[in-house]
């Protein structure tokens, strides 16, 4: 069964409309469409090479407002978007480039702030912090925040973290996994492949019934997962909306609508850790 990510909530149409409406109207879009369509056609049929990497970015920038306006109006599936813009799959760093155009100044915040600031602030709230890796910190954050119950979620015993990341052994057929995943996982999530001890060495972002390379470590993979929702204009999975709101409001700073439970957790993070008695 083919699945397409849903488009309500999370990164919303109004956010994208606000960014496109100020820069181009329908008449301007129609007038420039011939040139823009030629640039988009070029993007579709020119895989990334050392020689054309700068041209790819130039064409992405030149077609940005037309593409975003079209995306909001037509709401194509991620599968269809990748068919028209395959560069997001074979050169996934362009997802960062697109996200930066959508949210100027926000694209590097996760990689810059996570390890020196947010990770230690979160781990100080746990007595088991000394044994935490990045995946453990993400799981700990999820446990500290409320989850939203999705239809059929409790009755089937789903692990909430599986809406963010799932693990399989090295050698798993990623495309076959994407095509046969449970229908409840309609929104993008990370697939991590690793050894029997659960140490991931490969990461992929599962979108619809296909995949995108996810980076070289858990933080890079999560950064890409987060940005995929904005680039392809799909909402976050319902059970982990508050989890993503933490990153929306506090880490990336793309939203001022921070939930009370997130504010409360942040207040706890800002408190000085208590010294243990000798």
CSV table of N, CA and C in Angstrom, one decimal, residues 90-224:
chain,number,residue,atom,x,y,z
A,90,UNK,N,19.8,12.5,-4.4
A,90,UNK,CA,21.2,12.1,-4.6
A,90,UNK,C,22.2,13.2,-4.1
A,91,UNK,N,21.7,14.3,-3.7
A,91,UNK,CA,22.6,15.3,-3.1
A,91,UNK,C,21.8,15.9,-1.9
A,92,UNK,N,21.6,15.1,-0.8
A,92,UNK,CA,20.7,15.5,0.3
A,92,UNK,C,21.2,16.7,1.1
A,93,UNK,N,22.4,17.2,0.9
A,93,UNK,CA,22.9,18.4,1.5
A,93,UNK,C,22.1,19.6,1.0
A,94,UNK,N,21.5,19.4,-0.2
A,94,UNK,CA,20.6,20.5,-0.7
A,94,UNK,C,19.4,20.7,0.1
A,95,UNK,N,19.0,19.7,0.9
A,95,UNK,CA,17.9,19.9,1.9
A,95,UNK,C,18.3,21.0,2.9
A,96,UNK,N,19.5,21.0,3.3
A,96,UNK,CA,20.0,22.1,4.2
A,96,UNK,C,19.9,23.5,3.4
A,97,UNK,N,20.3,23.5,2.2
A,97,UNK,CA,20.3,24.7,1.4
A,97,UNK,C,18.9,25.2,1.2
A,98,UNK,N,17.9,24.3,1.0
A,98,UNK,CA,16.5,24.7,0.8
A,98,UNK,C,15.9,25.2,2.2
A,99,UNK,N,16.3,24.5,3.2
A,99,UNK,CA,15.8,24.9,4.5
A,99,UNK,C,16.3,26.3,4.9
A,100,UNK,N,17.6,26.6,4.6
A,100,UNK,CA,18.2,27.9,4.9
A,100,UNK,C,17.4,29.0,4.1
A,101,UNK,N,17.0,28.7,2.9
A,101,UNK,CA,16.2,29.7,2.2
A,101,UNK,C,14.8,29.9,2.8
A,102,UNK,N,14.3,28.8,3.3
A,102,UNK,CA,13.0,28.9,4.0
A,102,UNK,C,13.1,29.7,5.3
A,103,UNK,N,14.2,29.4,6.1
A,103,UNK,CA,14.3,29.9,7.4
A,103,UNK,C,15.8,30.5,7.5
A,104,UNK,N,16.0,31.6,7.0
A,104,UNK,CA,17.4,32.2,7.0
A,104,UNK,C,18.0,32.3,8.4
A,105,UNK,N,19.2,31.8,8.5
A,105,UNK,CA,19.9,31.9,9.8
A,105,UNK,C,19.6,30.8,10.8
A,106,UNK,N,18.7,29.8,10.4
A,106,UNK,CA,18.3,28.8,11.3
A,106,UNK,C,18.9,27.4,11.0
A,107,UNK,N,19.5,27.3,9.8
A,107,UNK,CA,19.9,25.9,9.3
A,107,UNK,C,21.0,25.3,10.1
A,108,UNK,N,21.9,26.0,10.7
A,108,UNK,CA,23.1,25.4,11.3
A,108,UNK,C,22.9,25.3,12.8
A,109,UNK,N,21.8,25.7,13.4
A,109,UNK,CA,21.6,25.8,14.8
A,109,UNK,C,21.7,24.5,15.5
A,110,UNK,N,21.1,23.4,15.0
A,110,UNK,CA,21.2,22.1,15.6
A,110,UNK,C,22.6,21.6,15.8
A,111,UNK,N,23.4,21.6,14.7
A,111,UNK,CA,24.7,21.1,14.7
A,111,UNK,C,25.6,22.0,15.5
A,112,UNK,N,25.3,23.3,15.6
A,112,UNK,CA,26.2,24.2,16.4
A,112,UNK,C,25.9,24.2,17.9
A,113,UNK,N,24.6,24.0,18.2
A,113,UNK,CA,24.2,24.2,19.6
A,113,UNK,C,23.9,22.9,20.4
A,114,UNK,N,23.7,21.8,19.7
A,114,UNK,CA,23.3,20.6,20.4
A,114,UNK,C,24.3,20.1,21.4
A,115,UNK,N,25.5,19.8,20.9
A,115,UNK,CA,26.5,19.2,21.8
A,115,UNK,C,27.0,20.1,22.9
A,116,UNK,N,27.3,21.4,22.5
A,116,UNK,CA,27.9,22.3,23.6
A,116,UNK,C,26.8,22.9,24.5
A,117,UNK,N,25.6,22.9,24.1
A,117,UNK,CA,24.6,23.6,25.0
A,117,UNK,C,23.4,22.7,25.4
A,118,UNK,N,22.6,22.2,24.4
A,118,UNK,CA,21.3,21.6,24.7
A,118,UNK,C,21.6,20.2,25.3
A,119,UNK,N,22.5,19.4,24.8
A,119,UNK,CA,22.8,18.1,25.3
A,119,UNK,C,23.2,18.1,26.8
A,120,UNK,N,24.2,18.9,27.2
A,120,UNK,CA,24.5,18.9,28.6
A,120,UNK,C,23.4,19.5,29.5
A,121,UNK,N,22.7,20.4,29.0
A,121,UNK,CA,21.6,20.9,29.8
A,121,UNK,C,20.5,19.9,30.1
A,122,UNK,N,20.3,19.0,29.1
A,122,UNK,CA,19.3,17.9,29.2
A,122,UNK,C,19.8,16.8,30.1
A,123,UNK,N,21.1,16.4,29.9
A,123,UNK,CA,21.6,15.3,30.6
A,123,UNK,C,21.8,15.6,32.1
A,124,UNK,N,21.9,16.9,32.5
A,124,UNK,CA,22.0,17.2,33.9
A,124,UNK,C,20.8,16.9,34.7
A,125,UNK,N,19.7,16.6,33.9
A,125,UNK,CA,18.4,16.3,34.6
A,125,UNK,C,18.3,14.8,34.8
A,126,UNK,N,19.2,14.0,34.4
A,126,UNK,CA,19.2,12.6,34.6
A,126,UNK,C,20.4,12.1,35.4
A,127,UNK,N,20.1,11.1,36.2
A,127,UNK,CA,21.2,10.5,37.0
A,127,UNK,C,22.0,9.5,36.2
A,128,UNK,N,21.5,9.1,35.0
A,128,UNK,CA,22.1,8.1,34.2
A,128,UNK,C,22.9,8.8,33.0
A,129,UNK,N,23.1,10.1,33.1
A,129,UNK,CA,23.6,10.9,32.0
A,129,UNK,C,25.0,10.4,31.6
A,130,UNK,N,25.8,9.9,32.5
A,130,UNK,CA,27.2,9.5,32.2
A,130,UNK,C,27.2,8.4,31.1
A,131,UNK,N,26.1,7.7,31.0
A,131,UNK,CA,26.1,6.6,30.0
A,131,UNK,C,25.4,6.9,28.7
A,132,UNK,N,24.9,8.2,28.6
A,132,UNK,CA,24.1,8.6,27.5
A,132,UNK,C,24.9,8.8,26.2
A,133,UNK,N,24.4,8.3,25.1
A,133,UNK,CA,24.9,8.8,23.8
A,133,UNK,C,23.8,9.7,23.2
A,134,UNK,N,24.0,10.1,22.0
A,134,UNK,CA,23.0,11.1,21.4
A,134,UNK,C,21.6,10.5,21.3
A,135,UNK,N,21.5,9.2,21.0
A,135,UNK,CA,20.2,8.5,20.9
A,135,UNK,C,19.5,8.5,22.3
A,136,UNK,N,20.3,8.2,23.3
A,136,UNK,CA,19.8,8.2,24.6
A,136,UNK,C,19.2,9.6,25.0
A,137,UNK,N,19.9,10.6,24.6
A,137,UNK,CA,19.5,12.0,25.0
A,137,UNK,C,18.1,12.3,24.3
A,138,UNK,N,18.0,11.9,23.0
A,138,UNK,CA,16.8,12.1,22.3
A,138,UNK,C,15.6,11.3,23.0
A,139,UNK,N,15.9,10.1,23.4
A,139,UNK,CA,14.9,9.3,24.1
A,139,UNK,C,14.5,9.9,25.4
A,140,UNK,N,15.5,10.4,26.1
A,140,UNK,CA,15.3,11.0,27.4
A,140,UNK,C,14.4,12.3,27.3
A,141,UNK,N,14.7,13.1,26.2
A,141,UNK,CA,13.9,14.3,26.0
A,141,UNK,C,12.5,13.9,25.7
A,142,UNK,N,12.3,12.8,24.9
A,142,UNK,CA,10.9,12.4,24.5
A,142,UNK,C,10.1,12.0,25.8
A,143,UNK,N,10.8,11.3,26.7
A,143,UNK,CA,10.2,10.9,28.0
A,143,UNK,C,9.8,12.1,28.9
A,144,UNK,N,10.5,13.1,28.8
A,144,UNK,CA,10.3,14.3,29.6
A,144,UNK,C,9.1,15.2,29.1
A,145,UNK,N,8.6,14.9,27.9
A,145,UNK,CA,7.6,15.6,27.3
A,145,UNK,C,6.3,14.8,27.0
A,146,UNK,N,5.1,15.3,27.0
A,146,UNK,CA,3.9,14.5,26.8
A,146,UNK,C,3.8,14.1,25.3
A,147,UNK,N,3.2,13.0,25.1
A,147,UNK,CA,3.0,12.5,23.8
A,147,UNK,C,1.5,12.7,23.5
A,148,UNK,N,1.2,12.7,22.2
A,148,UNK,CA,-0.2,12.9,21.7
A,148,UNK,C,-0.6,11.5,21.2
A,149,UNK,N,-1.8,11.0,21.6
A,149,UNK,CA,-2.2,9.7,21.2
A,149,UNK,C,-2.8,9.7,19.8
A,150,UNK,N,-2.2,8.9,18.9
A,150,UNK,CA,-2.7,8.7,17.6
A,150,UNK,C,-3.7,7.6,17.6
A,151,UNK,N,-4.6,7.5,16.6
A,151,UNK,CA,-5.6,6.5,16.4
A,151,UNK,C,-4.9,5.1,16.3
A,152,UNK,N,-5.3,4.2,17.2
A,152,UNK,CA,-4.7,2.9,17.2
A,152,UNK,C,-3.4,2.8,17.8
A,153,UNK,N,-2.9,3.9,18.4
A,153,UNK,CA,-1.5,3.9,18.9
A,153,UNK,C,-1.3,3.0,20.1
A,154,UNK,N,-2.2,3.2,21.1
A,154,UNK,CA,-2.1,2.5,22.3
A,154,UNK,C,-2.5,1.0,22.2
A,155,UNK,N,-3.5,0.8,21.4
A,155,UNK,CA,-4.0,-0.6,21.3
A,155,UNK,C,-3.0,-1.5,20.6
A,156,UNK,N,-2.1,-1.0,19.8
A,156,UNK,CA,-1.1,-1.8,19.1
A,156,UNK,C,0.2,-1.8,19.8
A,157,UNK,N,0.3,-1.1,20.9
A,157,UNK,CA,1.6,-1.1,21.7
A,157,UNK,C,2.8,-0.5,21.0
A,158,UNK,N,2.6,0.6,20.2
A,158,UNK,CA,3.7,1.2,19.5
A,158,UNK,C,4.6,1.9,20.5
A,159,UNK,N,5.9,1.8,20.2
A,159,UNK,CA,6.9,2.6,20.9
A,159,UNK,C,6.9,4.0,20.3
A,160,UNK,N,6.8,5.0,21.2
A,160,UNK,CA,6.7,6.4,20.7
A,160,UNK,C,7.9,6.8,20.0
A,161,UNK,N,9.1,6.3,20.4
A,161,UNK,CA,10.3,6.7,19.7
A,161,UNK,C,10.4,6.2,18.3
A,162,UNK,N,9.6,5.2,18.0
A,162,UNK,CA,9.6,4.6,16.6
A,162,UNK,C,9.1,5.6,15.6
A,163,UNK,N,8.4,6.7,16.1
A,163,UNK,CA,7.9,7.7,15.2
A,163,UNK,C,9.0,8.7,14.8
A,164,UNK,N,10.2,8.6,15.6
A,164,UNK,CA,11.3,9.4,15.3
A,164,UNK,C,12.4,8.5,14.6
A,165,UNK,N,12.7,7.3,15.2
A,165,UNK,CA,13.7,6.5,14.7
A,165,UNK,C,13.3,5.0,14.9
A,166,UNK,N,13.7,4.2,13.9
A,166,UNK,CA,13.6,2.7,14.0
A,166,UNK,C,14.9,2.1,13.7
A,167,UNK,N,15.2,1.0,14.3
A,167,UNK,CA,16.5,0.3,14.0
A,167,UNK,C,16.4,-1.0,13.4
A,168,UNK,N,17.3,-1.3,12.5
A,168,UNK,CA,17.4,-2.6,11.9
A,168,UNK,C,18.9,-3.0,11.7
A,169,UNK,N,19.1,-4.3,11.4
A,169,UNK,CA,20.5,-4.7,11.3
A,169,UNK,C,21.1,-4.3,10.0
A,170,UNK,N,22.5,-4.1,10.0
A,170,UNK,CA,23.2,-3.8,8.8
A,170,UNK,C,22.8,-4.8,7.7
A,171,UNK,N,22.7,-4.3,6.5
A,171,UNK,CA,22.3,-5.2,5.4
A,171,UNK,C,20.8,-5.2,5.1
A,172,UNK,N,20.0,-4.6,5.9
A,172,UNK,CA,18.6,-4.5,5.6
A,172,UNK,C,18.3,-3.8,4.3
A,173,UNK,N,17.4,-4.3,3.5
A,173,UNK,CA,17.0,-3.7,2.2
A,173,UNK,C,16.2,-2.5,2.6
A,174,UNK,N,16.8,-1.3,2.5
A,174,UNK,CA,16.1,-0.1,2.9
A,174,UNK,C,14.9,0.2,2.1
A,175,UNK,N,15.0,0.1,0.8
A,175,UNK,CA,13.8,0.4,0.0
A,175,UNK,C,12.6,-0.6,0.2
A,176,UNK,N,13.0,-1.8,0.4
A,176,UNK,CA,11.9,-2.8,0.8
A,176,UNK,C,11.3,-2.5,2.1
A,177,UNK,N,12.1,-2.1,3.1
A,177,UNK,CA,11.6,-1.7,4.4
A,177,UNK,C,10.6,-0.5,4.2
A,178,UNK,N,11.0,0.5,3.4
A,178,UNK,CA,10.2,1.7,3.2
A,178,UNK,C,8.8,1.3,2.6
A,179,UNK,N,8.9,0.4,1.7
A,179,UNK,CA,7.6,0.0,1.0
A,179,UNK,C,6.7,-0.9,1.8
A,180,UNK,N,7.2,-1.5,2.9
A,180,UNK,CA,6.4,-2.4,3.6
A,180,UNK,C,6.2,-2.0,5.1
A,181,UNK,N,6.6,-0.8,5.4
A,181,UNK,CA,6.4,-0.3,6.8
A,181,UNK,C,4.9,-0.2,7.2
A,182,UNK,N,4.7,-0.2,8.4
A,182,UNK,CA,3.3,-0.1,9.0
A,182,UNK,C,2.7,1.2,8.5
A,183,UNK,N,1.4,1.2,8.2
A,183,UNK,CA,0.7,2.4,7.7
A,183,UNK,C,0.6,3.5,8.7
A,184,UNK,N,0.8,3.2,10.0
A,184,UNK,CA,0.8,4.2,11.0
A,184,UNK,C,2.0,5.2,10.9
A,185,UNK,N,3.0,4.7,10.2
A,185,UNK,CA,4.2,5.5,10.1
A,185,UNK,C,4.2,6.3,8.7
A,186,UNK,N,3.2,7.1,8.6
A,186,UNK,CA,3.0,7.9,7.3
A,186,UNK,C,4.0,9.1,7.2
A,187,UNK,N,4.4,9.6,8.4
A,187,UNK,CA,5.3,10.8,8.4
A,187,UNK,C,6.7,10.3,8.4
A,188,UNK,N,7.6,11.2,7.9
A,188,UNK,CA,9.0,10.9,7.9
A,188,UNK,C,9.6,10.5,9.2
A,189,UNK,N,10.5,9.5,9.2
A,189,UNK,CA,11.3,9.1,10.4
A,189,UNK,C,12.6,8.5,10.0
A,190,UNK,N,13.5,8.3,10.9
A,190,UNK,CA,14.9,7.8,10.7
A,190,UNK,C,14.9,6.3,10.7
A,191,UNK,N,15.6,5.7,9.8
A,191,UNK,CA,15.9,4.3,9.9
A,191,UNK,C,17.4,4.2,10.1
A,192,UNK,N,17.8,3.5,11.2
A,192,UNK,CA,19.2,3.4,11.6
A,192,UNK,C,19.6,1.9,11.5
A,193,UNK,N,20.7,1.7,10.7
A,193,UNK,CA,21.2,0.3,10.5
A,193,UNK,C,22.5,0.1,11.4
A,194,UNK,N,22.6,-1.0,12.0
A,194,UNK,CA,23.8,-1.3,12.8
A,194,UNK,C,24.0,-2.7,13.1
A,195,UNK,N,24.9,-3.0,14.0
A,195,UNK,CA,25.3,-4.4,14.4
A,195,UNK,C,24.3,-4.9,15.4
A,196,UNK,N,24.6,-6.2,15.8
A,196,UNK,CA,23.7,-6.8,16.8
A,196,UNK,C,23.6,-6.1,18.1
A,197,UNK,N,24.7,-5.3,18.5
A,197,UNK,CA,24.7,-4.6,19.7
A,197,UNK,C,23.9,-3.3,19.7
A,198,UNK,N,23.4,-3.0,18.5
A,198,UNK,CA,22.5,-1.8,18.4
A,198,UNK,C,23.3,-0.6,18.1
A,199,UNK,N,24.5,-0.7,17.6
A,199,UNK,CA,25.3,0.5,17.3
A,199,UNK,C,25.1,0.9,15.9
A,200,UNK,N,24.3,2.0,15.6
A,200,UNK,CA,24.1,2.4,14.2
A,200,UNK,C,25.3,2.9,13.5
A,201,UNK,N,25.4,2.5,12.2
A,201,UNK,CA,26.5,3.0,11.4
A,201,UNK,C,26.0,3.6,10.1
A,202,UNK,N,24.7,3.4,9.8
A,202,UNK,CA,24.1,4.0,8.6
A,202,UNK,C,22.7,4.6,9.0
A,203,UNK,N,22.4,5.7,8.4
A,203,UNK,CA,21.1,6.4,8.7
A,203,UNK,C,20.4,6.8,7.4
A,204,UNK,N,19.1,6.6,7.4
A,204,UNK,CA,18.3,7.0,6.2
A,204,UNK,C,17.0,7.7,6.7
A,205,UNK,N,16.5,8.6,5.9
A,205,UNK,CA,15.2,9.2,6.3
A,205,UNK,C,14.2,8.5,5.4
A,206,UNK,N,13.2,7.9,6.1
A,206,UNK,CA,12.1,7.2,5.3
A,206,UNK,C,11.0,8.2,5.1
A,207,UNK,N,10.7,8.4,3.8
A,207,UNK,CA,9.7,9.4,3.4
A,207,UNK,C,8.8,8.7,2.4
A,208,UNK,N,7.5,8.7,2.7
A,208,UNK,CA,6.5,8.0,1.9
A,208,UNK,C,7.0,6.5,1.9
A,209,UNK,N,7.2,6.0,0.7
A,209,UNK,CA,7.6,4.6,0.5
A,209,UNK,C,9.0,4.5,-0.1
A,210,UNK,N,9.8,5.5,0.2
A,210,UNK,CA,11.2,5.5,-0.3
A,210,UNK,C,12.1,6.1,0.8
A,211,UNK,N,13.4,6.4,0.4
A,211,UNK,CA,14.3,6.9,1.4
A,211,UNK,C,15.3,7.9,0.9
A,212,UNK,N,15.9,8.7,1.8
A,212,UNK,CA,16.9,9.7,1.5
A,212,UNK,C,18.1,9.4,2.4
A,213,UNK,N,19.3,9.5,2.0
A,213,UNK,CA,20.4,9.4,2.9
A,213,UNK,C,20.3,10.3,4.1
A,214,UNK,N,20.7,9.8,5.3
A,214,UNK,CA,20.4,10.5,6.5
A,214,UNK,C,21.6,11.1,7.2
A,215,UNK,N,22.8,11.0,6.7
A,215,UNK,CA,24.0,11.5,7.3
A,215,UNK,C,24.8,10.5,8.0
A,216,UNK,N,25.8,10.9,8.7
A,216,UNK,CA,26.8,9.9,9.3
A,216,UNK,C,26.7,9.7,10.8
A,217,UNK,N,25.8,10.4,11.5
A,217,UNK,CA,25.6,10.1,12.9
A,217,UNK,C,24.2,10.5,13.3
A,218,UNK,N,23.8,10.2,14.5
A,218,UNK,CA,22.4,10.4,15.0
A,218,UNK,C,22.0,11.9,14.9
A,219,UNK,N,22.9,12.8,15.3
A,219,UNK,CA,22.6,14.2,15.3
A,219,UNK,C,22.4,14.7,13.9
A,220,UNK,N,23.2,14.4,12.9
A,220,UNK,CA,23.1,14.8,11.5
A,220,UNK,C,21.8,14.2,11.0
A,221,UNK,N,21.5,12.9,11.3
A,221,UNK,CA,20.2,12.3,10.9
A,221,UNK,C,19.0,13.0,11.4
A,222,UNK,N,19.0,13.4,12.7
A,222,UNK,CA,17.9,14.1,13.2
A,222,UNK,C,17.7,15.5,12.6
A,223,UNK,N,18.8,16.1,12.4
A,223,UNK,CA,18.8,17.5,11.7
A,223,UNK,C,18.2,17.4,10.4
A,224,UNK,N,18.5,16.3,9.6
A,224,UNK,CA,17.9,16.1,8.3
A,224,UNK,C,16.5,15.8,8.4
